[in-house]
Every structure is written in structure tokens, then in C-alpha cells.
Short mmCIF file of C-alpha atoms in Angstrom, two decimals:
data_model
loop_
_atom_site.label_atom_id
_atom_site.label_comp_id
_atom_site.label_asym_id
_atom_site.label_seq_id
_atom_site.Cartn_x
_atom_site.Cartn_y
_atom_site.Cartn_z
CA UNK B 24 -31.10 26.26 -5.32
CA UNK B 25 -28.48 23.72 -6.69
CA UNK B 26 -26.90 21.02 -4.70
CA UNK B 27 -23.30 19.64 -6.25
CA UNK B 28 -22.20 16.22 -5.14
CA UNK B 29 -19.02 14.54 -5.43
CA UNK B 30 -19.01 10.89 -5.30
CA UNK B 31 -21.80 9.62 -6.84
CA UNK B 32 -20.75 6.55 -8.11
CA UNK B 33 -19.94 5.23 -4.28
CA UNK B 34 -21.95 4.09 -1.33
CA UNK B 35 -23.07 6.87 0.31
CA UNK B 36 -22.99 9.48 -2.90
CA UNK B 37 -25.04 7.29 -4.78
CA UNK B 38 -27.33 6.86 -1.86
CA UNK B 39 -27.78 10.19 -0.99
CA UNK B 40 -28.57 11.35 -4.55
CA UNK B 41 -31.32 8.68 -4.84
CA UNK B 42 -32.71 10.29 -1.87
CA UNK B 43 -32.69 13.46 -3.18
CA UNK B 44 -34.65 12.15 -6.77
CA UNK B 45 -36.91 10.86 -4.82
CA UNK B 46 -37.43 13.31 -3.16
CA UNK B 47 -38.01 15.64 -6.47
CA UNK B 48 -35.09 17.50 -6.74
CA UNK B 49 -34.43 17.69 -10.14
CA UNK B 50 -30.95 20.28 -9.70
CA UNK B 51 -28.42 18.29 -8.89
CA UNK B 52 -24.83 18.61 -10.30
CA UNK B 53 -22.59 15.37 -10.14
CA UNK B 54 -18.76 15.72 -9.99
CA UNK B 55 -17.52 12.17 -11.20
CA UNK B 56 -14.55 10.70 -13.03
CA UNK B 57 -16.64 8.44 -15.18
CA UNK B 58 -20.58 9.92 -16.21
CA UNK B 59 -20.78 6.37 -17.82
CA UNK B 60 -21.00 4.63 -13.98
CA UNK B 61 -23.81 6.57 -13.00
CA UNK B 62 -27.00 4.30 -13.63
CA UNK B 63 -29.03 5.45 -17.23
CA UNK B 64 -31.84 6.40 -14.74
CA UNK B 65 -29.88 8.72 -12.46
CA UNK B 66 -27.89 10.29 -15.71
CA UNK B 67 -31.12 11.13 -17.21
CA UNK B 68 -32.48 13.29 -14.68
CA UNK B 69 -28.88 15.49 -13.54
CA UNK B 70 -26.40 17.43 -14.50
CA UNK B 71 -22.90 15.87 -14.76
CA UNK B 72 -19.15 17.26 -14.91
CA UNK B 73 -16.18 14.73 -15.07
CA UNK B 74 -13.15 15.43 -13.73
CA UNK B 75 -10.90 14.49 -10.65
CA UNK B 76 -11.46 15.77 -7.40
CA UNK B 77 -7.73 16.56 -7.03
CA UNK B 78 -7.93 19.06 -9.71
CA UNK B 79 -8.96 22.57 -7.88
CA UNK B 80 -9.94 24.02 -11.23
CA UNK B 81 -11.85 21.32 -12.47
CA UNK B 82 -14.09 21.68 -8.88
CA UNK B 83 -14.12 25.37 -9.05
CA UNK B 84 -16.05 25.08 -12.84
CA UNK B 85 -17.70 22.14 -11.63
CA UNK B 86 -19.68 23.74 -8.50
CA UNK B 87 -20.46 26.62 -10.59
CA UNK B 88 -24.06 27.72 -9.44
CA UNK B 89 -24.21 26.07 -7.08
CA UNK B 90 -25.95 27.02 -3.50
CA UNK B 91 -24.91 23.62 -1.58
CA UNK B 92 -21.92 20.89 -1.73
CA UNK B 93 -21.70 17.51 -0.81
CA UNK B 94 -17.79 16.42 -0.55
CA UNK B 95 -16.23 13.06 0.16
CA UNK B 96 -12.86 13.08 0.05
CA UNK B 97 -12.33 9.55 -2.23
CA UNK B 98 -9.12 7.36 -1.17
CA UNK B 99 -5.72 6.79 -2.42
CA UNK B 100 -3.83 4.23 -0.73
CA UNK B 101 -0.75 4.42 -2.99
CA UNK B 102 -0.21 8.61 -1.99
CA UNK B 103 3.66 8.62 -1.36
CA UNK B 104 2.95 11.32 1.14
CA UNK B 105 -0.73 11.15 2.84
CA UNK B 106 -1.23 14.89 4.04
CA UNK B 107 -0.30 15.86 0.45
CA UNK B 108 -3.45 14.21 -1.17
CA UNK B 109 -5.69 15.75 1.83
CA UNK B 110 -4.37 18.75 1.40
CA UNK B 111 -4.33 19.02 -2.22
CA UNK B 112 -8.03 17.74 -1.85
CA UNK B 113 -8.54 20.76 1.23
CA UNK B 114 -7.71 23.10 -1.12
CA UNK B 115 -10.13 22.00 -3.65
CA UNK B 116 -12.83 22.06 -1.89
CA UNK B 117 -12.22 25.40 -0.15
CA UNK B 118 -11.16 26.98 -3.03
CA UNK B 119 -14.51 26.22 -4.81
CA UNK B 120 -16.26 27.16 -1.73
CA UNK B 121 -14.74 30.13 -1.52
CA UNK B 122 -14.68 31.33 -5.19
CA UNK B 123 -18.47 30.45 -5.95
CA UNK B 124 -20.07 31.84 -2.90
CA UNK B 125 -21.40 28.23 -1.74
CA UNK B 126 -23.22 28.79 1.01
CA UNK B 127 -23.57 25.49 2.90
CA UNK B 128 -21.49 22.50 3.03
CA UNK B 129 -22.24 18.48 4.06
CA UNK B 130 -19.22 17.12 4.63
CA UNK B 131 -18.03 13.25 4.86
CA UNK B 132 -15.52 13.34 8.40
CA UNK B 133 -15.12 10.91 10.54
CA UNK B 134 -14.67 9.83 14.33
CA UNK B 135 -11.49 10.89 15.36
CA UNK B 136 -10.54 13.46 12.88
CA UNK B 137 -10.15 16.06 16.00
CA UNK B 138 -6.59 14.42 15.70
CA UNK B 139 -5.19 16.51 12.76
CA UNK B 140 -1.69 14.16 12.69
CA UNK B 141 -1.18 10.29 13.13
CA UNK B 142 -4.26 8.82 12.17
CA UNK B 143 -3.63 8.41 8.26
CA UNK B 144 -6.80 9.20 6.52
CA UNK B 145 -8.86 10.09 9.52
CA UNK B 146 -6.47 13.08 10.45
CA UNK B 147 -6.79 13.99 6.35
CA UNK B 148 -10.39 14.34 7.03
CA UNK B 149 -9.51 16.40 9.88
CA UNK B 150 -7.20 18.84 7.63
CA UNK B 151 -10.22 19.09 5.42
CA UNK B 152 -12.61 20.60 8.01
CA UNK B 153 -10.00 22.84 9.11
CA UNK B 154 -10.20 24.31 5.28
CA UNK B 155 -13.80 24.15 5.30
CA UNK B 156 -14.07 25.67 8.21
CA UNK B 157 -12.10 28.70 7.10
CA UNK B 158 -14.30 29.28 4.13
CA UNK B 159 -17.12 31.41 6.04
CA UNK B 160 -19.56 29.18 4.68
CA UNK B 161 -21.98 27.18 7.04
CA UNK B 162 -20.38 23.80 7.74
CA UNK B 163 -21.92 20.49 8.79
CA UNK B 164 -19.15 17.72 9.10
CA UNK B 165 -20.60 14.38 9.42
CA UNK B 166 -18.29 12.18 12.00
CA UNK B 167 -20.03 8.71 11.62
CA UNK B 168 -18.05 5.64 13.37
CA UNK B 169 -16.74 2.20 12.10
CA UNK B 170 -18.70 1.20 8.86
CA UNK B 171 -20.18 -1.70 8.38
CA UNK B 172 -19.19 -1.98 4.80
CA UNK B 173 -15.43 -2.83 6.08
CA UNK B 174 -16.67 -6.10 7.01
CA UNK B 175 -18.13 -6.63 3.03
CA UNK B 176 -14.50 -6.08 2.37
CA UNK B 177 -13.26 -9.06 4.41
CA UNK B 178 -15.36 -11.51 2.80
CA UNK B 179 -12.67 -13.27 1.25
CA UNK B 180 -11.32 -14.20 4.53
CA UNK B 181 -14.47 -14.58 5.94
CA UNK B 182 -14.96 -17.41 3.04
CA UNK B 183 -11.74 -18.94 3.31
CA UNK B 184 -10.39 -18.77 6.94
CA UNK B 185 -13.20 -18.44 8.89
CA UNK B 186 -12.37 -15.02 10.19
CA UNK B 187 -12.07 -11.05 10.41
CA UNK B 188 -9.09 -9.32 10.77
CA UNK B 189 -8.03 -6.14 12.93
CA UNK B 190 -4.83 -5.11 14.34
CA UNK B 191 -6.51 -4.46 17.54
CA UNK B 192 -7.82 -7.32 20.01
CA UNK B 193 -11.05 -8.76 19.18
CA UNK B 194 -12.93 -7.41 22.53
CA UNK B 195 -12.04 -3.60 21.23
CA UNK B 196 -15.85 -1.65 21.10
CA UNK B 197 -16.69 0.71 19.00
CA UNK B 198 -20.02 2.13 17.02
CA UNK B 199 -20.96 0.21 13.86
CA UNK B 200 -22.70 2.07 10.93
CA UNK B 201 -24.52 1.93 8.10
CA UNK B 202 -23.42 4.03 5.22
CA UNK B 203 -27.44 3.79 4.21
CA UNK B 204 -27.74 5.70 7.48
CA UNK B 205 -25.16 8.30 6.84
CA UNK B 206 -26.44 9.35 3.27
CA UNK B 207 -30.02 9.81 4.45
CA UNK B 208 -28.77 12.07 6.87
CA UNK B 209 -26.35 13.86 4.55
CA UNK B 210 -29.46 14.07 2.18
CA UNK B 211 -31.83 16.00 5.04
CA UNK B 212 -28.65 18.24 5.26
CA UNK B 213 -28.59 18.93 1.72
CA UNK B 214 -32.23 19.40 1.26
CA UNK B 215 -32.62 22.07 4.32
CA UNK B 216 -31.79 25.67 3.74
CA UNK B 217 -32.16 26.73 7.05
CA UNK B 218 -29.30 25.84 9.15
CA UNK B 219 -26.65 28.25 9.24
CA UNK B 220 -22.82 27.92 11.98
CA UNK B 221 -19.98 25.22 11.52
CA UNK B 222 -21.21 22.29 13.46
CA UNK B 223 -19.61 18.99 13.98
CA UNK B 224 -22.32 16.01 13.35
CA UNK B 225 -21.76 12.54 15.52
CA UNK B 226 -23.13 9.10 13.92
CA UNK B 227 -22.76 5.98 15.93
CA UNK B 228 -24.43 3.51 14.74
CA UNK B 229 -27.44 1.90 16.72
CA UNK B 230 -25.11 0.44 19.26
CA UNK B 231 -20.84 -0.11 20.44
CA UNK B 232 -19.76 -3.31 19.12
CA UNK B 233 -16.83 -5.01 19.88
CA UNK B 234 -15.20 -7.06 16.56
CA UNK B 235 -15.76 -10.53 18.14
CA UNK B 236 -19.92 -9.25 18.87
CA UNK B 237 -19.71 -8.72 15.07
CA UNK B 238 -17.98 -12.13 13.90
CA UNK B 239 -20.58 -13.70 15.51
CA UNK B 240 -23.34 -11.97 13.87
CA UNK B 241 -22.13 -12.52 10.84
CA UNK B 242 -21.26 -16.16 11.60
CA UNK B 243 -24.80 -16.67 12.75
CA UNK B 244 -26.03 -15.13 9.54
CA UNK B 245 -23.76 -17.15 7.58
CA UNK B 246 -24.40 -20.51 9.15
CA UNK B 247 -20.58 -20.89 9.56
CA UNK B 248 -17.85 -20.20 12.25
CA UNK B 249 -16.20 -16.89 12.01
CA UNK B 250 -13.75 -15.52 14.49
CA UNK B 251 -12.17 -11.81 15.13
CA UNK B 252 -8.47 -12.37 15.27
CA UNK B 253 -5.81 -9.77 16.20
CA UNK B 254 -2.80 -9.57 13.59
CA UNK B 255 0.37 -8.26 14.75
CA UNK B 256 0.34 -4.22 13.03
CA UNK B 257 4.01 -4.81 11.20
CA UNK B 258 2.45 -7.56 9.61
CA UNK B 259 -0.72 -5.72 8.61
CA UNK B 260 1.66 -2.61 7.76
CA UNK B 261 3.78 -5.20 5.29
CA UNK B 262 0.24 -6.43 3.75
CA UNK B 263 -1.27 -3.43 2.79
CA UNK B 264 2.08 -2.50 0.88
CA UNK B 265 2.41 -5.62 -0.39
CA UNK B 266 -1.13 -4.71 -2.16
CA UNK B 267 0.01 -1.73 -3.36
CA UNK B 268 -0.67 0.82 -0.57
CA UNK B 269 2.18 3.27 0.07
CA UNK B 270 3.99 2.81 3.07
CA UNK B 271 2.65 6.42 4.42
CA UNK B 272 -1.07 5.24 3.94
CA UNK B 273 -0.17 1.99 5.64
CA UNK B 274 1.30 2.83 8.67
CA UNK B 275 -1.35 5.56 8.97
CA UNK B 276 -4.49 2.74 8.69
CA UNK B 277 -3.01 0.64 11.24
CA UNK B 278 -2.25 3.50 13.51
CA UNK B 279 -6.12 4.56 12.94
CA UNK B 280 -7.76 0.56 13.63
CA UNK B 281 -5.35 0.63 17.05
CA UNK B 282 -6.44 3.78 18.24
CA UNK B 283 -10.36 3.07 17.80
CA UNK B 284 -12.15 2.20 20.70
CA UNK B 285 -9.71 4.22 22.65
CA UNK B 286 -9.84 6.49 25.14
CA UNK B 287 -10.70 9.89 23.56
CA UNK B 288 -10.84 8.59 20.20
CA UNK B 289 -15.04 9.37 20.83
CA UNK B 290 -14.91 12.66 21.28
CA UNK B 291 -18.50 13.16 20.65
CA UNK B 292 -21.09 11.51 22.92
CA UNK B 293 -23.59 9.12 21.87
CA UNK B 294 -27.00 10.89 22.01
CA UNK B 295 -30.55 9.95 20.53
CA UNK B 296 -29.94 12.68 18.06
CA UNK B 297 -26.39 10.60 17.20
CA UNK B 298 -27.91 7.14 17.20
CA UNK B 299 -28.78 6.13 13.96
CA UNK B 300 -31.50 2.79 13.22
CA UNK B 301 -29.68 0.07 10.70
CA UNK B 302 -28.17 -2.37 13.35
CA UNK B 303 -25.56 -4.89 12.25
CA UNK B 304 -27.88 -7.96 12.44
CA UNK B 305 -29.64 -6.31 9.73
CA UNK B 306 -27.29 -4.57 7.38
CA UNK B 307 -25.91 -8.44 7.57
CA UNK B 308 -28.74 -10.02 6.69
CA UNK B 309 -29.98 -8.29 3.86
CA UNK B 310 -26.48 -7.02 2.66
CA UNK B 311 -23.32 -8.77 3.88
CA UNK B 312 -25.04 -12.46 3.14
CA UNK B 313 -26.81 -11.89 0.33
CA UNK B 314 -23.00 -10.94 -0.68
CA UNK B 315 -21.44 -13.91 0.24
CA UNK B 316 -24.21 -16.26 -1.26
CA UNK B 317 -22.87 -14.84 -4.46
CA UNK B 318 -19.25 -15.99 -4.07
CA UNK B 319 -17.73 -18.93 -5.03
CA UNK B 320 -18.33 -21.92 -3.30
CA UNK B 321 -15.58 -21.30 -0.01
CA UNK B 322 -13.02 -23.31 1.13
CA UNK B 323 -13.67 -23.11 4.82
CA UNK B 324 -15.71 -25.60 6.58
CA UNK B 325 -19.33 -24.67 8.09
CA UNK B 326 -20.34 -24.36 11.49
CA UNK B 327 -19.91 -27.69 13.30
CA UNK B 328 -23.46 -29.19 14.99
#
């Protein structure tokens, strides 16, 4: 049996494929753009196949052989028209599925993707499982909640203003994950044969956060004051295209950060089986700060005594 993988350069690909050297598998087939990112280590003991994910018939030679498929969908904030890119990526993956005979598939959802329109890259995801789903093929799509990472990506403000920013008020609660989390339980996926249906897969995180909980985590952790602070979603909308993201993708993020922590945005309940163990205060400690220690020195001034 042969497990393909896309993503292994990123978070939770490269994660889950250390979990699956360790664990001895030694048939693993990479999809990724650049061979060269993969660490000497990791390139030594796989198969790899470059190409974009985009390309149907580069995926269809790519998962060749093989008997299960890992698939994250990767990003592209500058997509003119969002559902194109999800689709184009749907039809990848499907079509692979589909033409090889794969017979089980791990894939990378999210909360909220039951809404197939509205919710930019969420409802994508959704579009995907719909195609997945059509395949035949047994189906396990991973909905995890908020990452944790997004705050890693915030560090600049963190550093220089003293605060997080969402377009949603700072007292909206939601689960907080750990990718770390995700990938090991992508990885059990991958490495068990036996499960068989089309099953939707809830993550949430040890516990629902709201962002001002989390500021103050990480402000406790980084010995400094750090606030959640709402920004107005035109604003936000005008930012993210002002860094390049297409208008589309734009409006579509905002939309998705406003309708977390909604009503019947968790459509899956939180159950042991759903609760997973990295909690913020320590994917903080031994992640986000070591992170920010490595900065530049920051401009913003450290918590008062």
C-alpha cells in the first residue's frame, strides 16, 4: 500500500509525513512544486513528483499506484474568481481519484464548509468534498476549527502595536487548534486500512476561545500588552487587496472571520472524540514566543508594572 501526499513542504503535510517515517513507512509519494524544500532527510527516504496541484494531469500521473491520498487544497489569494481555483483544484483531485482506483481519501476541510457559497475559501473546501464525495472512494474530511498558526501570522502587529486583529469583536468564541494536532490525526487516517463510508471528521481544539482569551495568553507569554481589536471589514477588505489579494478572495476572508463563532457556523458538536490535546498556552509557549524572540527588537512598549 502507497500513501500520496500533497503538501509536504507546509505545516501539517510536513508533519504528517514525519509521522508516517517514523512510523516506518517507507512508500510514500510527495506531490510538491519544489523537491528541493523538502528536508535532505525526508527526500532520501520517498518518492517525489513536482508539479502544481492545479494541473489535473500532473495529479493523475502523480498518484499513480497509489492506494491512499492526502489532499490540501494550497491557497491563492490573488484568484480573480475564487470558486474557479476550488473547482479547478475539485477536479483534480477527483479526477485522480477516480482514474487510479484510490481507495481512501484524508482530506484537509474545514469548520463551516457545509456552506458551499459565501465563505471564500471555506465554501472552496466545501466544493471539494462535494467532488470527493462523488468519487465512490471512502472519504474522511477533516473539519478542524480556527488555527493557531493565524496568530504566528500577526506577529508583526503583535510586535509593533500591541495587538491582534479580526473583523469580528474581540469577545467572538470559537475552537483554537493546533495544526500539530490535525496532522497526527490525518497520519492515523492514512496509516489505517480499515475504515471504509464518507465521514465528516470534527477538530476543535482543546477548548472555545474567544480572541481577547487569546491576546492575553499570548501577552502573558510575551511579557507585553496585547489586545484583540475589531477592524471595520471594508477596511480589512481594502488591506488584503492592497497586499495583493484579489478582491473575490478578500471579501470572501472577511465574510468567513465574521461568520465564525456564529450561530450554525459549528455544525459539528464538540465531543471527546473531537477534542484534540495542544492548548493555546502551550502551542504559545513553545511556538508563537520562541517566534517572536527571533524578531527584531519591536517598537511597542512592554507590559507596564
Amino acid at each position: 500500500m502507497s500513501i500520496a501526499l500533497t503538501t509536504p513542504t507546509g505545516h501539517i503535510g510536513s508533519a504528517i509525513v514525519r509521522h508516517l517515517l517514523d512510523a516506518g513507512r517507507d512508500d510514500l509519494i510527495l506531490l510538491v512544486r519544489d523537491a528541493t524544500k523538502l528536508p535532505a532527510d525526508v527526500r532520501g527516504r520517498v518518492e517525489t513528483r513536482e508539479g502544481v496541484l492545479q494541473d489535473a494531469g500532473f495529479v493523475r500521473e502523480a498518484t499513480a499506484g497509489a492506494d491512499a491520498l492526502f489532499w490540501l487544497s494550497p491557497n491563492d489569494w490573488t484568484a480573480p474568481v475564487l470558486t474557479d481555483w476550488y473547482d479547478a483544484l475539485a477536479a483534480s483531485a477527483s479526477g485522480a481519484v477516480e482514474a487510479n482506483r484510490i481507495g481512501r481519501v484524508v482530506h484537509l476541510s474545514s469548520e463551516g464548509a457545509q456552506d458551499r457559497v459565501g465563505l471564500g475559501p471555506v465554501s472552496g473546501l466545501g466544493r471539494i468534498e462535494e467532488a470527493l464525495d462523488a468519487t465512490g472512494a471512502a472519504v474522511r474530511h477533516l473539519r478542524p476549527t480556527f488555527f493557531m498558526e493565524n496568530f504566528a501570522e500577526q506577529l508583526g502587529a503583535i510586535a509593533h502595536t500591541g495587538a491582534v486583529y479580526f473583523p469580528a469583536p474581540p469577545e467572538t468564541t470559537t475552537g483554537m487548534i493546533a495544526t500539530r494536532d490535525i496532522a497526527e490525526r490525518a497520519a492515523g487516517l492514512l496509516a489505517d486500512p480499515s475504515w471504509s463510508g464518507r465521514v465528516v471528521v470534527a477538530l476543535h481544539g482543546p477548548a472555545d476561545r474567544s480572541y481577547a482569551d487569546a491576546a492575553a495568553v499570548i501577552g502573558q507569554a510575551l511579557g507585553r500588552d496585547v489586545a484583540a481589536v475589531e477592524v471595520p471589514a471594508d477596511a480589512l477588505v481594502a488591506q488584503f487587496v492592497g497586499m495583493g489579494a484579489s478582491p473575490d478572495y478578500a471579501a470572501g476572508l472577511v465574510r468567513l472571520y465574521q461568520r465564525i463563532g456564529s450561530e450554525g457556523y459549528a455544525l459539528e458538536p464538540r465531543t471527546g472524540e473531537t477534542t484534540t490535546p495542544t492548548t493555546l498556552e502551550a502551542y504559545v509557549a513553545d511556538t508563537l514566543r520562541p517566534a517572536f524572540a527571533a524578531m527584531p527588537a519591536p517598537d511597542a512598549s512592554p507590559v507596564s508594572a
